[in-house]
PDB file of C-alpha atoms in Angstrom:
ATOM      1  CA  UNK H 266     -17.054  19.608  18.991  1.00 75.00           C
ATOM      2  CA  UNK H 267     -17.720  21.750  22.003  1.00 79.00           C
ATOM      3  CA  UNK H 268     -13.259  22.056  22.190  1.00 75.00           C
ATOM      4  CA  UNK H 269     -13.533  23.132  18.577  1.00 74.00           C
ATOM      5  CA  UNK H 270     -16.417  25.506  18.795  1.00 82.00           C
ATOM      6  CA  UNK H 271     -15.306  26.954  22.439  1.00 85.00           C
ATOM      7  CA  UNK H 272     -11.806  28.316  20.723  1.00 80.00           C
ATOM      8  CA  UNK H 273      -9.915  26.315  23.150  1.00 80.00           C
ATOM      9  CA  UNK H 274      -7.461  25.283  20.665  1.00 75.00           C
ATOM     10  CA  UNK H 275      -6.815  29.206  19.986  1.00 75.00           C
ATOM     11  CA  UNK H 276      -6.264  28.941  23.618  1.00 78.00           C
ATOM     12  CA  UNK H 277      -3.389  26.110  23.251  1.00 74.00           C
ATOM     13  CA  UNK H 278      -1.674  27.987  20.453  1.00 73.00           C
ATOM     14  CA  UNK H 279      -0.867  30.754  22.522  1.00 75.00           C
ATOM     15  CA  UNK H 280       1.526  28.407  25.081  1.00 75.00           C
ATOM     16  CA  UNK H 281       2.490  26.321  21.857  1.00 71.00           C
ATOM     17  CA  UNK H 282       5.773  26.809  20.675  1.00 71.00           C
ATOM     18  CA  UNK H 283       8.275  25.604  18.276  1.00 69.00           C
ATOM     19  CA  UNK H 284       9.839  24.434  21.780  1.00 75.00           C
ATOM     20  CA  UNK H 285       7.024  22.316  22.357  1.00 72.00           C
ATOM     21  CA  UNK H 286       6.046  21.315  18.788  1.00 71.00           C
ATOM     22  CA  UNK H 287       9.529  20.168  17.676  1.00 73.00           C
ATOM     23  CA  UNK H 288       9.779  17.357  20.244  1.00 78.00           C
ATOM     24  CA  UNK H 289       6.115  16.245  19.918  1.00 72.00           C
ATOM     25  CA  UNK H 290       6.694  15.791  15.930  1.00 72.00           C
ATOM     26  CA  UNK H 291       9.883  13.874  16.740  1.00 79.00           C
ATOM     27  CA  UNK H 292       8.415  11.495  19.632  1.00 78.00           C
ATOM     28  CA  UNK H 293       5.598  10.663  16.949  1.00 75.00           C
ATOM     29  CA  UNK H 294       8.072   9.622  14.239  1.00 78.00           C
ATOM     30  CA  UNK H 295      10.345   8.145  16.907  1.00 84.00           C
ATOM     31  CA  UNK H 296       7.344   5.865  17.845  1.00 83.00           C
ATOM     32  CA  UNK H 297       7.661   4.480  14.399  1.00 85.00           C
ATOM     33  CA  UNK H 298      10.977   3.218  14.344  1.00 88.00           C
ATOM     34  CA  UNK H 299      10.188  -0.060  15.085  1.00 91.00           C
ATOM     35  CA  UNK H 300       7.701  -0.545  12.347  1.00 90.00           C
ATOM     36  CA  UNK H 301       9.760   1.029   9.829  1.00 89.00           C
ATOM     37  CA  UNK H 302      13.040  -1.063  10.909  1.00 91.00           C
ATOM     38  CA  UNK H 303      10.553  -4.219  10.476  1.00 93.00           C
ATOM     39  CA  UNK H 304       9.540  -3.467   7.124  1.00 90.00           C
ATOM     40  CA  UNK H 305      12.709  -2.143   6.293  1.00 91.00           C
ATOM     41  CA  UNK H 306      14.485  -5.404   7.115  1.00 93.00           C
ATOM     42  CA  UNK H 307      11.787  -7.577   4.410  1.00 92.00           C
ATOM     43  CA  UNK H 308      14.497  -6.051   1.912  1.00 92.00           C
ATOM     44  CA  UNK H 309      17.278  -3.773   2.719  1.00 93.00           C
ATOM     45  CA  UNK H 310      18.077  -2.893  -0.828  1.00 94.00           C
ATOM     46  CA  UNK H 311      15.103  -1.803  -1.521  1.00 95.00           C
ATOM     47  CA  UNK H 312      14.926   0.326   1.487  1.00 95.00           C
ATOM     48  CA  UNK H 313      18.326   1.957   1.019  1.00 96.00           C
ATOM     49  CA  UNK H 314      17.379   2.845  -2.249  1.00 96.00           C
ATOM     50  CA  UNK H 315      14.397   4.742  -1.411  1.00 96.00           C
ATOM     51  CA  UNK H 316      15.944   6.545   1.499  1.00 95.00           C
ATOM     52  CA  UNK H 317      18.633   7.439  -1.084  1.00 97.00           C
ATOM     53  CA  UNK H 318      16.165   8.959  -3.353  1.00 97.00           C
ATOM     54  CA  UNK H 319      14.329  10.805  -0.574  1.00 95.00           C
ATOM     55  CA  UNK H 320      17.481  12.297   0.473  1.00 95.00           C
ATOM     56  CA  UNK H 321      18.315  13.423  -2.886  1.00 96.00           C
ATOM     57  CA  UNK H 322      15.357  14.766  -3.872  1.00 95.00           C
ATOM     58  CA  UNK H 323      14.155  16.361  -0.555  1.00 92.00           C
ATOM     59  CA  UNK H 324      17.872  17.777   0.626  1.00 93.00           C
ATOM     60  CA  UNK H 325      19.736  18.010  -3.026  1.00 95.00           C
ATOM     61  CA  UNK H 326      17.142  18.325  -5.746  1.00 94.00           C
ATOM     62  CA  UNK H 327      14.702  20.896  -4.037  1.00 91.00           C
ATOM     63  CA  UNK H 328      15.517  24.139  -5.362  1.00 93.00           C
ATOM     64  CA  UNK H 329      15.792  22.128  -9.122  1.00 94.00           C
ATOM     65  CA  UNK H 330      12.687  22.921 -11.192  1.00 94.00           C
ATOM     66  CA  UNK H 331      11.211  20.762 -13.744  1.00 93.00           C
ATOM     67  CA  UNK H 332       9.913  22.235 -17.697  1.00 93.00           C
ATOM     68  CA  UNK H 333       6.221  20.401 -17.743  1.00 91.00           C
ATOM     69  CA  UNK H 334       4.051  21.717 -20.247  1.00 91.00           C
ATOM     70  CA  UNK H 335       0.968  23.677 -20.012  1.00 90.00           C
ATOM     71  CA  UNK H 336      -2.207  24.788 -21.924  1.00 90.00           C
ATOM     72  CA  UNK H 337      -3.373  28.005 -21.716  1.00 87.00           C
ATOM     73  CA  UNK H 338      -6.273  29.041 -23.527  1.00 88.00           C
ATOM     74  CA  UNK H 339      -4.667  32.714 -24.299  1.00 89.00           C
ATOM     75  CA  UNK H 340      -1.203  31.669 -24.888  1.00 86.00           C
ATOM     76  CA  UNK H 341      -1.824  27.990 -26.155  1.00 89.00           C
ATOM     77  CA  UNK H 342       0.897  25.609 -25.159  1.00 90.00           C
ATOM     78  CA  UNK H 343       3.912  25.987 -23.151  1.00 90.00           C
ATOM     79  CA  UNK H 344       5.908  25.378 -20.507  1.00 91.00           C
ATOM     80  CA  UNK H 345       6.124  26.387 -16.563  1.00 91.00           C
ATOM     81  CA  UNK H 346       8.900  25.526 -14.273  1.00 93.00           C
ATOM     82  CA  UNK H 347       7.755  23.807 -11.082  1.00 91.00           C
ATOM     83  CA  UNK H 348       9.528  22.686  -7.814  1.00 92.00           C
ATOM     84  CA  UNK H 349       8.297  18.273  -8.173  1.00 92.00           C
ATOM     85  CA  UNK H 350      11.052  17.796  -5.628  1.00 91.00           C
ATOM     86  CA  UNK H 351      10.706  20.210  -2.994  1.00 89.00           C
ATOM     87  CA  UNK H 352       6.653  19.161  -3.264  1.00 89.00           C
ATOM     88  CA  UNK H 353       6.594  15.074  -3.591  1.00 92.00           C
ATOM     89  CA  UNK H 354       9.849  13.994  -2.602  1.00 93.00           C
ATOM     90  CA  UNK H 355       8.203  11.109  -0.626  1.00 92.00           C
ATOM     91  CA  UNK H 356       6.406  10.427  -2.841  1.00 95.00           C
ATOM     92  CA  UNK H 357       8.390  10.470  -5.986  1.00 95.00           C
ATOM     93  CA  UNK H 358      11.007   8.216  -4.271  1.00 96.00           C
ATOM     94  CA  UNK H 359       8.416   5.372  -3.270  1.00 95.00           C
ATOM     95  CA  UNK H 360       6.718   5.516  -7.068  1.00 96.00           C
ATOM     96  CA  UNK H 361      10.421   5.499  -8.586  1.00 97.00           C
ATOM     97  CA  UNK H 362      10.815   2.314  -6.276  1.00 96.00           C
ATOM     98  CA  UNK H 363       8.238   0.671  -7.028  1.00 95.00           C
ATOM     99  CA  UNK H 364       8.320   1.202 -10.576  1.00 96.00           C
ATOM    100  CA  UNK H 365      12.220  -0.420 -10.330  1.00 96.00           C
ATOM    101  CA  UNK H 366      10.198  -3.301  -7.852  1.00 95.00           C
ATOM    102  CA  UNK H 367       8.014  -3.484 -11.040  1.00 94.00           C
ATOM    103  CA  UNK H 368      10.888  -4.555 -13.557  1.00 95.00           C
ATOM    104  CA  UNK H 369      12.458  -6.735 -11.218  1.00 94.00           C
ATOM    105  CA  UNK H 370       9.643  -8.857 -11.033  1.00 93.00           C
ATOM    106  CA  UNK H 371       8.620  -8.711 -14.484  1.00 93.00           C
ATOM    107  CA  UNK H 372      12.196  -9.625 -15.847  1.00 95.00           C
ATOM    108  CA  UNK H 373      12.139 -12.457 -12.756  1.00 92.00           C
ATOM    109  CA  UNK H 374      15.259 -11.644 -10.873  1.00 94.00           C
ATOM    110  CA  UNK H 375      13.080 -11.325  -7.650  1.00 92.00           C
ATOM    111  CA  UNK H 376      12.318 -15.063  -6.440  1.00 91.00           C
ATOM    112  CA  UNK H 377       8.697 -15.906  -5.650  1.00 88.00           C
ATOM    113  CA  UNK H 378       8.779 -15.457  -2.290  1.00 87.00           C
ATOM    114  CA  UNK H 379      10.747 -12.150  -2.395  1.00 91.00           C
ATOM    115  CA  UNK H 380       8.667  -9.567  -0.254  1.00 90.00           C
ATOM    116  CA  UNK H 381      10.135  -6.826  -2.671  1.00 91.00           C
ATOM    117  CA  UNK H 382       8.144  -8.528  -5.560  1.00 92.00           C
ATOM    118  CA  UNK H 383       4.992  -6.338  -6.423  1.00 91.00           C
ATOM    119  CA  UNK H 384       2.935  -8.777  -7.588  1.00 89.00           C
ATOM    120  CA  UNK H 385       2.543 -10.589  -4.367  1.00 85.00           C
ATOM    121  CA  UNK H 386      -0.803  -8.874  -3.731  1.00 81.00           C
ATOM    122  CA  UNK H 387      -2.429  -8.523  -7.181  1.00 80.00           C
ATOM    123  CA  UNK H 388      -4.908 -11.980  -5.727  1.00 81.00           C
ATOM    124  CA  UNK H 389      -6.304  -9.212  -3.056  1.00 80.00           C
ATOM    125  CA  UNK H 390      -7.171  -6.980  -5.757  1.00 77.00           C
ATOM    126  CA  UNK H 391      -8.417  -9.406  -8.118  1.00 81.00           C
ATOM    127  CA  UNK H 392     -10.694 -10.676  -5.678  1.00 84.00           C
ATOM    128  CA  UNK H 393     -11.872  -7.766  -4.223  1.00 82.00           C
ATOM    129  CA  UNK H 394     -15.305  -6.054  -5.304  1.00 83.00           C
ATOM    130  CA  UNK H 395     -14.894  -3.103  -6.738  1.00 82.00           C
ATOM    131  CA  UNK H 396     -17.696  -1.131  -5.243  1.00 84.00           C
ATOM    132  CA  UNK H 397     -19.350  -2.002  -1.922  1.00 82.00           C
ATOM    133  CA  UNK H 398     -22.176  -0.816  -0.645  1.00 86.00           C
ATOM    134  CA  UNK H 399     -22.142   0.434   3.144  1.00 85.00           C
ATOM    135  CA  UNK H 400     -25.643  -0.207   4.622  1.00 88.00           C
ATOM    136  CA  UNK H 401     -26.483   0.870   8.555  1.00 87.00           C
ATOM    137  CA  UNK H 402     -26.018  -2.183  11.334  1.00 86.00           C
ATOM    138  CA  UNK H 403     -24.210  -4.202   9.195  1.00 87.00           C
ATOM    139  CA  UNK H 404     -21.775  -4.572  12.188  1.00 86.00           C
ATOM    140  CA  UNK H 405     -24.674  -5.279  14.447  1.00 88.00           C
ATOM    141  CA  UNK H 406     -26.337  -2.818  16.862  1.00 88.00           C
ATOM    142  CA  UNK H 407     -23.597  -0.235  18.044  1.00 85.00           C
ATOM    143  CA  UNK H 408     -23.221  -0.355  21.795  1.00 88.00           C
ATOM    144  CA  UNK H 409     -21.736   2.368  23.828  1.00 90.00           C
ATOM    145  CA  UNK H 410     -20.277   1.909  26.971  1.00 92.00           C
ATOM    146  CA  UNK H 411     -18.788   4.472  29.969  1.00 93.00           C
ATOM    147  CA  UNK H 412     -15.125   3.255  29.601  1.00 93.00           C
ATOM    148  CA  UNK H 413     -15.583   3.309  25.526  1.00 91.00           C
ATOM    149  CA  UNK H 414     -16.236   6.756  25.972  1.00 91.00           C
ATOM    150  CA  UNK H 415     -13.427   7.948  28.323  1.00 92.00           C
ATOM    151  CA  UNK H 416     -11.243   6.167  25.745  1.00 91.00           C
ATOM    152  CA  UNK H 417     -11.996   7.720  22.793  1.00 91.00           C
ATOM    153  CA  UNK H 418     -12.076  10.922  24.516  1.00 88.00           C
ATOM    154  CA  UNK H 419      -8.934  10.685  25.669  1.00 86.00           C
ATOM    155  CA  UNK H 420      -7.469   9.409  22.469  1.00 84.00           C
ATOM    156  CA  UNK H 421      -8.823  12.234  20.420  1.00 85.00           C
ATOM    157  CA  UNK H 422      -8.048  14.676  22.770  1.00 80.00           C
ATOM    158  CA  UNK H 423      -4.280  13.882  22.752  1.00 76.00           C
ATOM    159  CA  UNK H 424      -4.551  13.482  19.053  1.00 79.00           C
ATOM    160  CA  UNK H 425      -5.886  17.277  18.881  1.00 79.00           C
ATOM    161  CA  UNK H 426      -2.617  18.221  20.941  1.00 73.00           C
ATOM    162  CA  UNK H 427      -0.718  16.588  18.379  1.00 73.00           C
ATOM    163  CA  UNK H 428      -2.170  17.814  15.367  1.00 77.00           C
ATOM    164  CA  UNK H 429      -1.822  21.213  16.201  1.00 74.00           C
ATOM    165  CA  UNK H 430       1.590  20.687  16.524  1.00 69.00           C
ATOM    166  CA  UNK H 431       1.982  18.930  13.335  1.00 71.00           C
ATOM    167  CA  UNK H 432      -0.176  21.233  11.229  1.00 73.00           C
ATOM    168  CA  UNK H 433       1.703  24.180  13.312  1.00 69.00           C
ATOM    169  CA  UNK H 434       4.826  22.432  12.023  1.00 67.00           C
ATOM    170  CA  UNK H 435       4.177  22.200   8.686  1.00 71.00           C
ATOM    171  CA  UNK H 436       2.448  25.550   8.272  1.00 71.00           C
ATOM    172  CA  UNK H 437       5.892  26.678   9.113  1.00 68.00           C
ATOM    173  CA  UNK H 438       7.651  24.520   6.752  1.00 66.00           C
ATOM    174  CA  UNK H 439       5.474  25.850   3.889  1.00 66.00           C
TER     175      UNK H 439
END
């Protein structure tokens, strides 16, 4: 709080450059390699396939825009051109591969052990509630501790440096 409201992060902007921001964002997604290569490796296929699609719709299919249709109270219905790949290409790849996980498993090529099946989970969500009620100490008494704090401060002070770089990064992008 006192960082925020003392303009010290105005401060940091100043000496932050795309220099400095580039390899930041990079380090942070080259920190994830090894997760993604371990879930990657449940199902190659799969995981081809969705790079495949982010690639095309992020690097090919961004300047493409898509008719959707539109009500406007003056002009009643029509149509307006929008850019769905330069704006969701993530996302539009991972729902387009799931929705191809989907058929798989319904038409039962997937065995039922295959971790690219999507209904291995569906037990979680049937047996979860479906609204929970948060109620104060339900944890137990919170306890705070010297070393907890120096921690967390440290932590969220390197994750400040960070996310100005990131949202530095991707103000720039946009």
């Amino acid at each position: 709080i006192v960082i925020g409201f003392t303009g010290l992060i105005g401060l940091l902007l100043t000496w932050i450059t795309p220099l400095a921001i580039a390899p930041t964002v990079a380090l942070v997604g080259l920190s994830l390699f090894n997760v993604a290569a371990q879930k990657a490796s449940l199902h190659w296929g799969i995981s081809f396939m969705t790079m495949a699609f982010m690639i095309l719709f992020s690097q090919y299919l961004r300047d493409v825009p898509v008719p959707l249709p539109i009500y406007k109270r003056s002009k009643g219905c029509t149509f307006t051109k929008l850019f769905i790949f330069k704006l969701f290409p993530v996302l539009m790849a991972i729902l387009i591969s799931w929705g191809f996980c989907a058929i798989l498993t319904a038409t039962g090529v997937f065995p039922a052990d295959d971790p690219a099946r999507t209904d291995l989970t569906t037990d979680l969500l049937k047996d979860s509630p479906w609204f929970r009620i948060p109620y104060p100490g339900q944890w137990g008494l919170p306890t705070v501790s010297i070393a907890g704090v120096f921690g967390m401060l440290a932590g969220v002070i390197a994750s400040m440096i960070e996310s100005v770089g990131d949202y530095y990064a991707c103000a720039r992008l946009s």
